[in-house]
PDB file of C-alpha atoms in Angstrom:
ATOM      1  CA  UNK A  19      30.747 101.685 197.912  1.00 52.00           C
ATOM      2  CA  UNK A  20      29.310  98.386 199.175  1.00 48.00           C
ATOM      3  CA  UNK A  21      32.789  97.025 199.793  1.00 53.00           C
ATOM      4  CA  UNK A  22      33.792 100.195 201.626  1.00 46.00           C
ATOM      5  CA  UNK A  23      30.693  99.946 203.838  1.00 44.00           C
ATOM      6  CA  UNK A  24      31.479  96.315 204.653  1.00 47.00           C
ATOM      7  CA  UNK A  25      35.070  97.138 205.588  1.00 43.00           C
ATOM      8  CA  UNK A  26      33.863 100.049 207.738  1.00 50.00           C
ATOM      9  CA  UNK A  27      31.394  97.840 209.618  1.00 44.00           C
ATOM     10  CA  UNK A  28      34.054  95.190 210.276  1.00 45.00           C
ATOM     11  CA  UNK A  29      36.448  97.846 211.542  1.00 49.00           C
ATOM     12  CA  UNK A  30      33.808  99.237 213.911  1.00 47.00           C
ATOM     13  CA  UNK A  31      33.017  95.783 215.268  1.00 45.00           C
ATOM     14  CA  UNK A  32      36.681  95.152 215.949  1.00 47.00           C
ATOM     15  CA  UNK A  33      36.992  98.483 217.727  1.00 52.00           C
ATOM     16  CA  UNK A  34      34.006  97.785 219.994  1.00 43.00           C
ATOM     17  CA  UNK A  35      35.275  94.291 220.835  1.00 46.00           C
ATOM     18  CA  UNK A  36      38.668  95.296 222.245  1.00 42.00           C
ATOM     19  CA  UNK A  37      39.235  95.672 225.967  1.00 43.00           C
ATOM     20  CA  UNK A  38      39.947  98.963 227.710  1.00 41.00           C
ATOM     21  CA  UNK A  39      43.548  97.864 228.188  1.00 38.00           C
ATOM     22  CA  UNK A  40      44.037  97.178 224.512  1.00 44.00           C
ATOM     23  CA  UNK A  41      42.469 100.533 223.672  1.00 44.00           C
ATOM     24  CA  UNK A  42      45.151 102.252 225.724  1.00 47.00           C
ATOM     25  CA  UNK A  43      48.002 100.214 224.261  1.00 61.00           C
ATOM     26  CA  UNK A  44      50.780 102.350 222.793  1.00 71.00           C
ATOM     27  CA  UNK A  45      52.251 101.915 219.341  1.00 76.00           C
ATOM     28  CA  UNK A  46      55.719 100.407 219.193  1.00 80.00           C
ATOM     29  CA  UNK A  47      58.898 102.188 218.205  1.00 77.00           C
ATOM     30  CA  UNK A  48      58.908 100.165 214.980  1.00 77.00           C
ATOM     31  CA  UNK A  49      55.550 101.579 213.907  1.00 79.00           C
ATOM     32  CA  UNK A  50      56.766 105.090 214.695  1.00 74.00           C
ATOM     33  CA  UNK A  51      60.283 104.826 213.299  1.00 66.00           C
ATOM     34  CA  UNK A  52      59.642 107.540 210.688  1.00 63.00           C
ATOM     35  CA  UNK A  53      58.859 110.237 213.252  1.00 58.00           C
ATOM     36  CA  UNK A  54      62.336 111.672 213.855  1.00 50.00           C
ATOM     37  CA  UNK A  55      66.078 111.477 213.175  1.00 47.00           C
ATOM     38  CA  UNK A  56      69.192 109.462 214.022  1.00 45.00           C
ATOM     39  CA  UNK A  57      72.323 108.842 211.956  1.00 41.00           C
ATOM     40  CA  UNK A  58      75.933 107.532 211.996  1.00 40.00           C
ATOM     41  CA  UNK A  59      77.942 104.608 210.671  1.00 40.00           C
ATOM     42  CA  UNK A  60      80.928 103.107 208.913  1.00 44.00           C
ATOM     43  CA  UNK A  61      81.078 101.992 205.298  1.00 44.00           C
ATOM     44  CA  UNK A  62      80.445  98.539 203.910  1.00 48.00           C
ATOM     45  CA  UNK A  63      78.786  97.323 200.705  1.00 50.00           C
ATOM     46  CA  UNK A  64      77.239  93.893 200.587  1.00 53.00           C
ATOM     47  CA  UNK A  65      74.070  91.796 200.610  1.00 58.00           C
ATOM     48  CA  UNK A  66      73.083  88.407 201.965  1.00 62.00           C
ATOM     49  CA  UNK A  67      71.083  85.353 201.006  1.00 70.00           C
ATOM     50  CA  UNK A  68      70.478  84.386 204.642  1.00 79.00           C
ATOM     51  CA  UNK A  69      66.844  83.944 205.613  1.00 89.00           C
ATOM     52  CA  UNK A  70      65.436  86.529 207.989  1.00 92.00           C
ATOM     53  CA  UNK A  71      63.565  84.845 210.829  1.00 93.00           C
ATOM     54  CA  UNK A  72      61.965  85.842 214.112  1.00 94.00           C
ATOM     55  CA  UNK A  73      64.352  86.632 216.972  1.00 94.00           C
ATOM     56  CA  UNK A  74      64.176  84.049 219.762  1.00 94.00           C
ATOM     57  CA  UNK A  75      66.343  85.834 222.333  1.00 95.00           C
ATOM     58  CA  UNK A  76      64.734  87.453 225.412  1.00 95.00           C
ATOM     59  CA  UNK A  77      65.896  91.039 225.097  1.00 97.00           C
ATOM     60  CA  UNK A  78      64.210  94.440 224.789  1.00 96.00           C
ATOM     61  CA  UNK A  79      64.877  96.597 221.745  1.00 96.00           C
ATOM     62  CA  UNK A  80      64.474 100.300 220.952  1.00 96.00           C
ATOM     63  CA  UNK A  81      64.007 101.394 217.344  1.00 94.00           C
ATOM     64  CA  UNK A  82      65.014 105.028 216.982  1.00 92.00           C
ATOM     65  CA  UNK A  83      63.336 107.446 214.572  1.00 87.00           C
ATOM     66  CA  UNK A  84      65.226 107.565 211.299  1.00 80.00           C
ATOM     67  CA  UNK A  85      66.834 110.098 208.980  1.00 76.00           C
ATOM     68  CA  UNK A  86      65.606 110.202 205.395  1.00 82.00           C
ATOM     69  CA  UNK A  87      67.980 112.056 203.092  1.00 79.00           C
ATOM     70  CA  UNK A  88      67.172 109.829 200.121  1.00 79.00           C
ATOM     71  CA  UNK A  89      65.295 112.440 198.123  1.00 80.00           C
ATOM     72  CA  UNK A  90      62.594 109.842 197.475  1.00 79.00           C
ATOM     73  CA  UNK A  91      59.051 111.102 197.118  1.00 79.00           C
ATOM     74  CA  UNK A  92      55.510 109.808 196.916  1.00 85.00           C
ATOM     75  CA  UNK A  93      55.037 106.094 196.392  1.00 85.00           C
ATOM     76  CA  UNK A  94      58.785 105.377 196.356  1.00 82.00           C
ATOM     77  CA  UNK A  95      59.209 106.831 199.846  1.00 86.00           C
ATOM     78  CA  UNK A  96      56.116 105.032 201.133  1.00 89.00           C
ATOM     79  CA  UNK A  97      57.373 101.688 199.876  1.00 86.00           C
ATOM     80  CA  UNK A  98      60.857 102.322 201.289  1.00 88.00           C
ATOM     81  CA  UNK A  99      59.438 102.963 204.771  1.00 90.00           C
ATOM     82  CA  UNK A 100      57.102  99.991 204.361  1.00 92.00           C
ATOM     83  CA  UNK A 101      60.038  97.719 203.515  1.00 92.00           C
ATOM     84  CA  UNK A 102      61.887  98.868 206.644  1.00 94.00           C
ATOM     85  CA  UNK A 103      58.903  98.183 208.869  1.00 93.00           C
ATOM     86  CA  UNK A 104      58.148  94.832 207.219  1.00 95.00           C
ATOM     87  CA  UNK A 105      61.670  93.507 207.753  1.00 95.00           C
ATOM     88  CA  UNK A 106      61.843  94.791 211.335  1.00 96.00           C
ATOM     89  CA  UNK A 107      58.516  93.146 212.123  1.00 95.00           C
ATOM     90  CA  UNK A 108      59.684  89.904 210.556  1.00 95.00           C
ATOM     91  CA  UNK A 109      62.519  89.763 213.075  1.00 96.00           C
ATOM     92  CA  UNK A 110      60.554  91.426 215.889  1.00 95.00           C
ATOM     93  CA  UNK A 111      56.853  90.618 215.314  1.00 93.00           C
ATOM     94  CA  UNK A 112      55.909  91.726 218.848  1.00 87.00           C
ATOM     95  CA  UNK A 113      53.362  88.943 219.250  1.00 88.00           C
ATOM     96  CA  UNK A 114      52.096  88.028 222.703  1.00 86.00           C
ATOM     97  CA  UNK A 115      54.222  84.899 222.471  1.00 89.00           C
ATOM     98  CA  UNK A 116      57.373  86.754 221.369  1.00 91.00           C
ATOM     99  CA  UNK A 117      60.235  86.670 223.849  1.00 94.00           C
ATOM    100  CA  UNK A 118      61.772  89.826 222.357  1.00 95.00           C
ATOM    101  CA  UNK A 119      60.037  93.018 223.475  1.00 95.00           C
ATOM    102  CA  UNK A 120      59.721  96.318 221.588  1.00 95.00           C
ATOM    103  CA  UNK A 121      59.813  99.594 223.503  1.00 95.00           C
ATOM    104  CA  UNK A 122      56.839 101.863 222.804  1.00 93.00           C
ATOM    105  CA  UNK A 123      57.195 105.077 220.839  1.00 92.00           C
ATOM    106  CA  UNK A 124      56.142 107.194 223.839  1.00 93.00           C
ATOM    107  CA  UNK A 125      58.990 105.759 225.912  1.00 94.00           C
ATOM    108  CA  UNK A 126      61.464 106.420 223.117  1.00 94.00           C
ATOM    109  CA  UNK A 127      60.305 110.027 222.742  1.00 93.00           C
ATOM    110  CA  UNK A 128      60.609 110.608 226.505  1.00 94.00           C
ATOM    111  CA  UNK A 129      64.120 109.148 226.468  1.00 95.00           C
ATOM    112  CA  UNK A 130      65.120 111.388 223.554  1.00 93.00           C
ATOM    113  CA  UNK A 131      63.689 114.434 225.340  1.00 93.00           C
ATOM    114  CA  UNK A 132      65.494 113.652 228.602  1.00 95.00           C
ATOM    115  CA  UNK A 133      68.757 112.681 226.892  1.00 93.00           C
ATOM    116  CA  UNK A 134      69.232 115.273 224.129  1.00 89.00           C
ATOM    117  CA  UNK A 135      71.881 114.524 221.526  1.00 84.00           C
ATOM    118  CA  UNK A 136      74.430 117.142 220.530  1.00 85.00           C
ATOM    119  CA  UNK A 137      73.684 116.345 216.897  1.00 79.00           C
ATOM    120  CA  UNK A 138      70.639 114.082 216.394  1.00 73.00           C
ATOM    121  CA  UNK A 139      71.843 113.241 212.884  1.00 72.00           C
ATOM    122  CA  UNK A 140      75.200 111.956 214.126  1.00 74.00           C
ATOM    123  CA  UNK A 141      74.700 110.452 217.609  1.00 78.00           C
ATOM    124  CA  UNK A 142      77.684 108.998 219.442  1.00 84.00           C
ATOM    125  CA  UNK A 143      77.841 105.524 220.926  1.00 93.00           C
ATOM    126  CA  UNK A 144      77.496 106.997 224.429  1.00 94.00           C
ATOM    127  CA  UNK A 145      74.351 108.878 223.399  1.00 92.00           C
ATOM    128  CA  UNK A 146      72.766 105.744 221.946  1.00 94.00           C
ATOM    129  CA  UNK A 147      73.624 103.761 225.065  1.00 96.00           C
ATOM    130  CA  UNK A 148      72.052 106.491 227.215  1.00 96.00           C
ATOM    131  CA  UNK A 149      68.807 106.246 225.209  1.00 96.00           C
ATOM    132  CA  UNK A 150      68.785 102.488 225.663  1.00 96.00           C
ATOM    133  CA  UNK A 151      69.371 102.757 229.400  1.00 97.00           C
ATOM    134  CA  UNK A 152      66.608 105.346 229.755  1.00 96.00           C
ATOM    135  CA  UNK A 153      64.202 102.911 228.078  1.00 96.00           C
ATOM    136  CA  UNK A 154      65.401  99.892 230.038  1.00 96.00           C
ATOM    137  CA  UNK A 155      66.407  98.276 226.732  1.00 97.00           C
ATOM    138  CA  UNK A 156      69.161  95.856 225.800  1.00 97.00           C
ATOM    139  CA  UNK A 157      69.498  96.901 222.150  1.00 97.00           C
ATOM    140  CA  UNK A 158      69.140 100.166 220.220  1.00 97.00           C
ATOM    141  CA  UNK A 159      68.538 100.183 216.465  1.00 95.00           C
ATOM    142  CA  UNK A 160      68.509 103.070 214.059  1.00 87.00           C
ATOM    143  CA  UNK A 161      67.965 103.229 210.306  1.00 91.00           C
ATOM    144  CA  UNK A 162      68.918 105.977 207.868  1.00 88.00           C
ATOM    145  CA  UNK A 163      68.220 106.115 204.124  1.00 87.00           C
ATOM    146  CA  UNK A 164      70.863 107.987 202.140  1.00 83.00           C
ATOM    147  CA  UNK A 165      70.429 109.451 198.640  1.00 76.00           C
ATOM    148  CA  UNK A 166      69.374 106.797 196.127  1.00 66.00           C
ATOM    149  CA  UNK A 167      70.871 106.425 192.639  1.00 63.00           C
ATOM    150  CA  UNK A 168      68.297 105.594 189.978  1.00 53.00           C
ATOM    151  CA  UNK A 169      68.744 104.481 186.380  1.00 49.00           C
ATOM    152  CA  UNK A 170      66.402 103.535 183.550  1.00 46.00           C
ATOM    153  CA  UNK A 171      67.572 101.288 180.714  1.00 44.00           C
ATOM    154  CA  UNK A 172      65.992  99.383 177.846  1.00 41.00           C
ATOM    155  CA  UNK A 173      64.879  99.618 174.243  1.00 39.00           C
ATOM    156  CA  UNK A 174      61.422 100.309 172.865  1.00 40.00           C
ATOM    157  CA  UNK A 175      60.101 101.066 169.388  1.00 40.00           C
ATOM    158  CA  UNK A 176      56.906  99.124 168.782  1.00 40.00           C
ATOM    159  CA  UNK A 177      57.565  96.656 171.573  1.00 43.00           C
ATOM    160  CA  UNK A 178      60.410  95.911 173.970  1.00 47.00           C
ATOM    161  CA  UNK A 179      61.484  95.869 177.594  1.00 53.00           C
ATOM    162  CA  UNK A 180      62.546  98.543 180.033  1.00 58.00           C
ATOM    163  CA  UNK A 181      64.257  98.159 183.390  1.00 58.00           C
ATOM    164  CA  UNK A 182      64.431 100.654 186.208  1.00 60.00           C
ATOM    165  CA  UNK A 183      67.133 100.075 188.822  1.00 68.00           C
ATOM    166  CA  UNK A 184      67.686 101.807 192.148  1.00 73.00           C
ATOM    167  CA  UNK A 185      70.859 101.638 194.215  1.00 79.00           C
ATOM    168  CA  UNK A 186      69.873 102.287 197.807  1.00 83.00           C
ATOM    169  CA  UNK A 187      72.409 103.258 200.471  1.00 86.00           C
ATOM    170  CA  UNK A 188      71.494 102.949 204.137  1.00 89.00           C
ATOM    171  CA  UNK A 189      73.284 103.677 207.391  1.00 89.00           C
ATOM    172  CA  UNK A 190      72.356 100.903 209.809  1.00 92.00           C
ATOM    173  CA  UNK A 191      73.314 100.493 213.419  1.00 92.00           C
ATOM    174  CA  UNK A 192      72.632  98.186 216.357  1.00 95.00           C
ATOM    175  CA  UNK A 193      74.022  98.900 219.824  1.00 96.00           C
ATOM    176  CA  UNK A 194      74.381  96.461 222.716  1.00 96.00           C
ATOM    177  CA  UNK A 195      73.401  98.689 225.631  1.00 97.00           C
ATOM    178  CA  UNK A 196      74.719  96.417 228.402  1.00 96.00           C
ATOM    179  CA  UNK A 197      78.104  95.892 226.737  1.00 95.00           C
ATOM    180  CA  UNK A 198      78.180  99.517 225.489  1.00 95.00           C
ATOM    181  CA  UNK A 199      79.357  98.482 222.041  1.00 94.00           C
ATOM    182  CA  UNK A 200      78.190  98.280 218.427  1.00 95.00           C
ATOM    183  CA  UNK A 201      76.896  94.969 217.177  1.00 95.00           C
ATOM    184  CA  UNK A 202      76.553  96.532 213.729  1.00 93.00           C
ATOM    185  CA  UNK A 203      77.765  99.886 212.434  1.00 91.00           C
ATOM    186  CA  UNK A 204      77.934 100.047 208.647  1.00 88.00           C
ATOM    187  CA  UNK A 205      76.681 101.639 205.485  1.00 88.00           C
ATOM    188  CA  UNK A 206      74.945  99.003 203.380  1.00 88.00           C
ATOM    189  CA  UNK A 207      74.163  99.180 199.687  1.00 83.00           C
ATOM    190  CA  UNK A 208      71.269  97.327 198.068  1.00 79.00           C
ATOM    191  CA  UNK A 209      70.220  97.216 194.427  1.00 75.00           C
ATOM    192  CA  UNK A 210      66.618  96.751 193.360  1.00 69.00           C
ATOM    193  CA  UNK A 211      65.133  96.634 189.881  1.00 59.00           C
ATOM    194  CA  UNK A 212      61.802  96.512 188.096  1.00 60.00           C
ATOM    195  CA  UNK A 213      61.332  95.338 184.490  1.00 50.00           C
ATOM    196  CA  UNK A 214      58.335  95.742 182.215  1.00 46.00           C
ATOM    197  CA  UNK A 215      57.414  94.603 178.702  1.00 45.00           C
ATOM    198  CA  UNK A 216      56.158  97.563 176.700  1.00 48.00           C
ATOM    199  CA  UNK A 217      53.966  97.871 173.657  1.00 43.00           C
ATOM    200  CA  UNK A 218      54.040 101.392 172.255  1.00 45.00           C
ATOM    201  CA  UNK A 219      53.459 103.550 175.378  1.00 49.00           C
ATOM    202  CA  UNK A 220      51.671 100.887 177.406  1.00 44.00           C
ATOM    203  CA  UNK A 221      53.537  99.513 180.424  1.00 45.00           C
ATOM    204  CA  UNK A 222      56.522 100.880 182.314  1.00 53.00           C
ATOM    205  CA  UNK A 223      58.814  99.690 185.113  1.00 51.00           C
ATOM    206  CA  UNK A 224      58.023 100.683 188.696  1.00 67.00           C
ATOM    207  CA  UNK A 225      60.464 102.996 190.455  1.00 76.00           C
ATOM    208  CA  UNK A 226      58.768 102.324 193.779  1.00 79.00           C
ATOM    209  CA  UNK A 227      59.194  98.545 193.467  1.00 81.00           C
ATOM    210  CA  UNK A 228      62.870  98.934 192.581  1.00 81.00           C
ATOM    211  CA  UNK A 229      63.444 101.107 195.661  1.00 83.00           C
ATOM    212  CA  UNK A 230      61.530  98.684 197.875  1.00 86.00           C
ATOM    213  CA  UNK A 231      63.662  95.739 196.711  1.00 85.00           C
ATOM    214  CA  UNK A 232      66.868  97.693 197.317  1.00 86.00           C
ATOM    215  CA  UNK A 233      65.792  98.673 200.836  1.00 90.00           C
ATOM    216  CA  UNK A 234      64.742  95.099 201.591  1.00 91.00           C
ATOM    217  CA  UNK A 235      68.198  93.857 200.542  1.00 88.00           C
ATOM    218  CA  UNK A 236      69.865  96.310 202.929  1.00 90.00           C
ATOM    219  CA  UNK A 237      67.575  95.516 205.847  1.00 93.00           C
ATOM    220  CA  UNK A 238      67.893  91.746 205.377  1.00 93.00           C
ATOM    221  CA  UNK A 239      71.668  91.999 205.522  1.00 92.00           C
ATOM    222  CA  UNK A 240      71.478  94.215 208.606  1.00 94.00           C
ATOM    223  CA  UNK A 241      68.999  92.119 210.576  1.00 95.00           C
ATOM    224  CA  UNK A 242      70.685  88.787 209.801  1.00 94.00           C
ATOM    225  CA  UNK A 243      74.085  90.090 210.963  1.00 92.00           C
ATOM    226  CA  UNK A 244      73.291  89.851 214.683  1.00 94.00           C
ATOM    227  CA  UNK A 245      71.011  87.756 216.909  1.00 91.00           C
TER     228      UNK A 245
END
């Protein structure tokens, strides 16, 4: 209770210290990426060991709401969405010093309203370009999580190990609005796992962690494939 009170007080102080402009600041399209749908892509299965770093190019990017057909629930879904946001923010941190700008969620929603797609789950290149133009953006990104395949293996009597693995499939797309072309248009597969050492019924692998690692693999490959 004491810790909760301390955190509450700190939060209130931070709220009172912001300026009126900051109070009116809109959330970015990255923070709101799970508030809608978008989907299309070609097939490719791979992963990368390249390091994901902050973008240093001066362009503006739209992150479209995403489609989640993974069937994930609870903590697994939360960690999947968290992994998407974490990797996007690693490339596009949206700091005051960042040269790459992120379009706000309100702007994206207005653009989607004024440029309706024939099928929001399978937008065409022209439709994605139109959204980018409506937002004054140079790039459009969308993310879709497809059904995950999960498997549990291991051996346990008195003591042993168990591993839970998740194969995550994602449709990932980046459009160059000015050139009206795809910079990336693929399905990407990532495999994540979680292992635990068990004694009787104590300890078990984490499904959520396995999913998170699979999603992170996919997103790292995607975001290191273009500048």
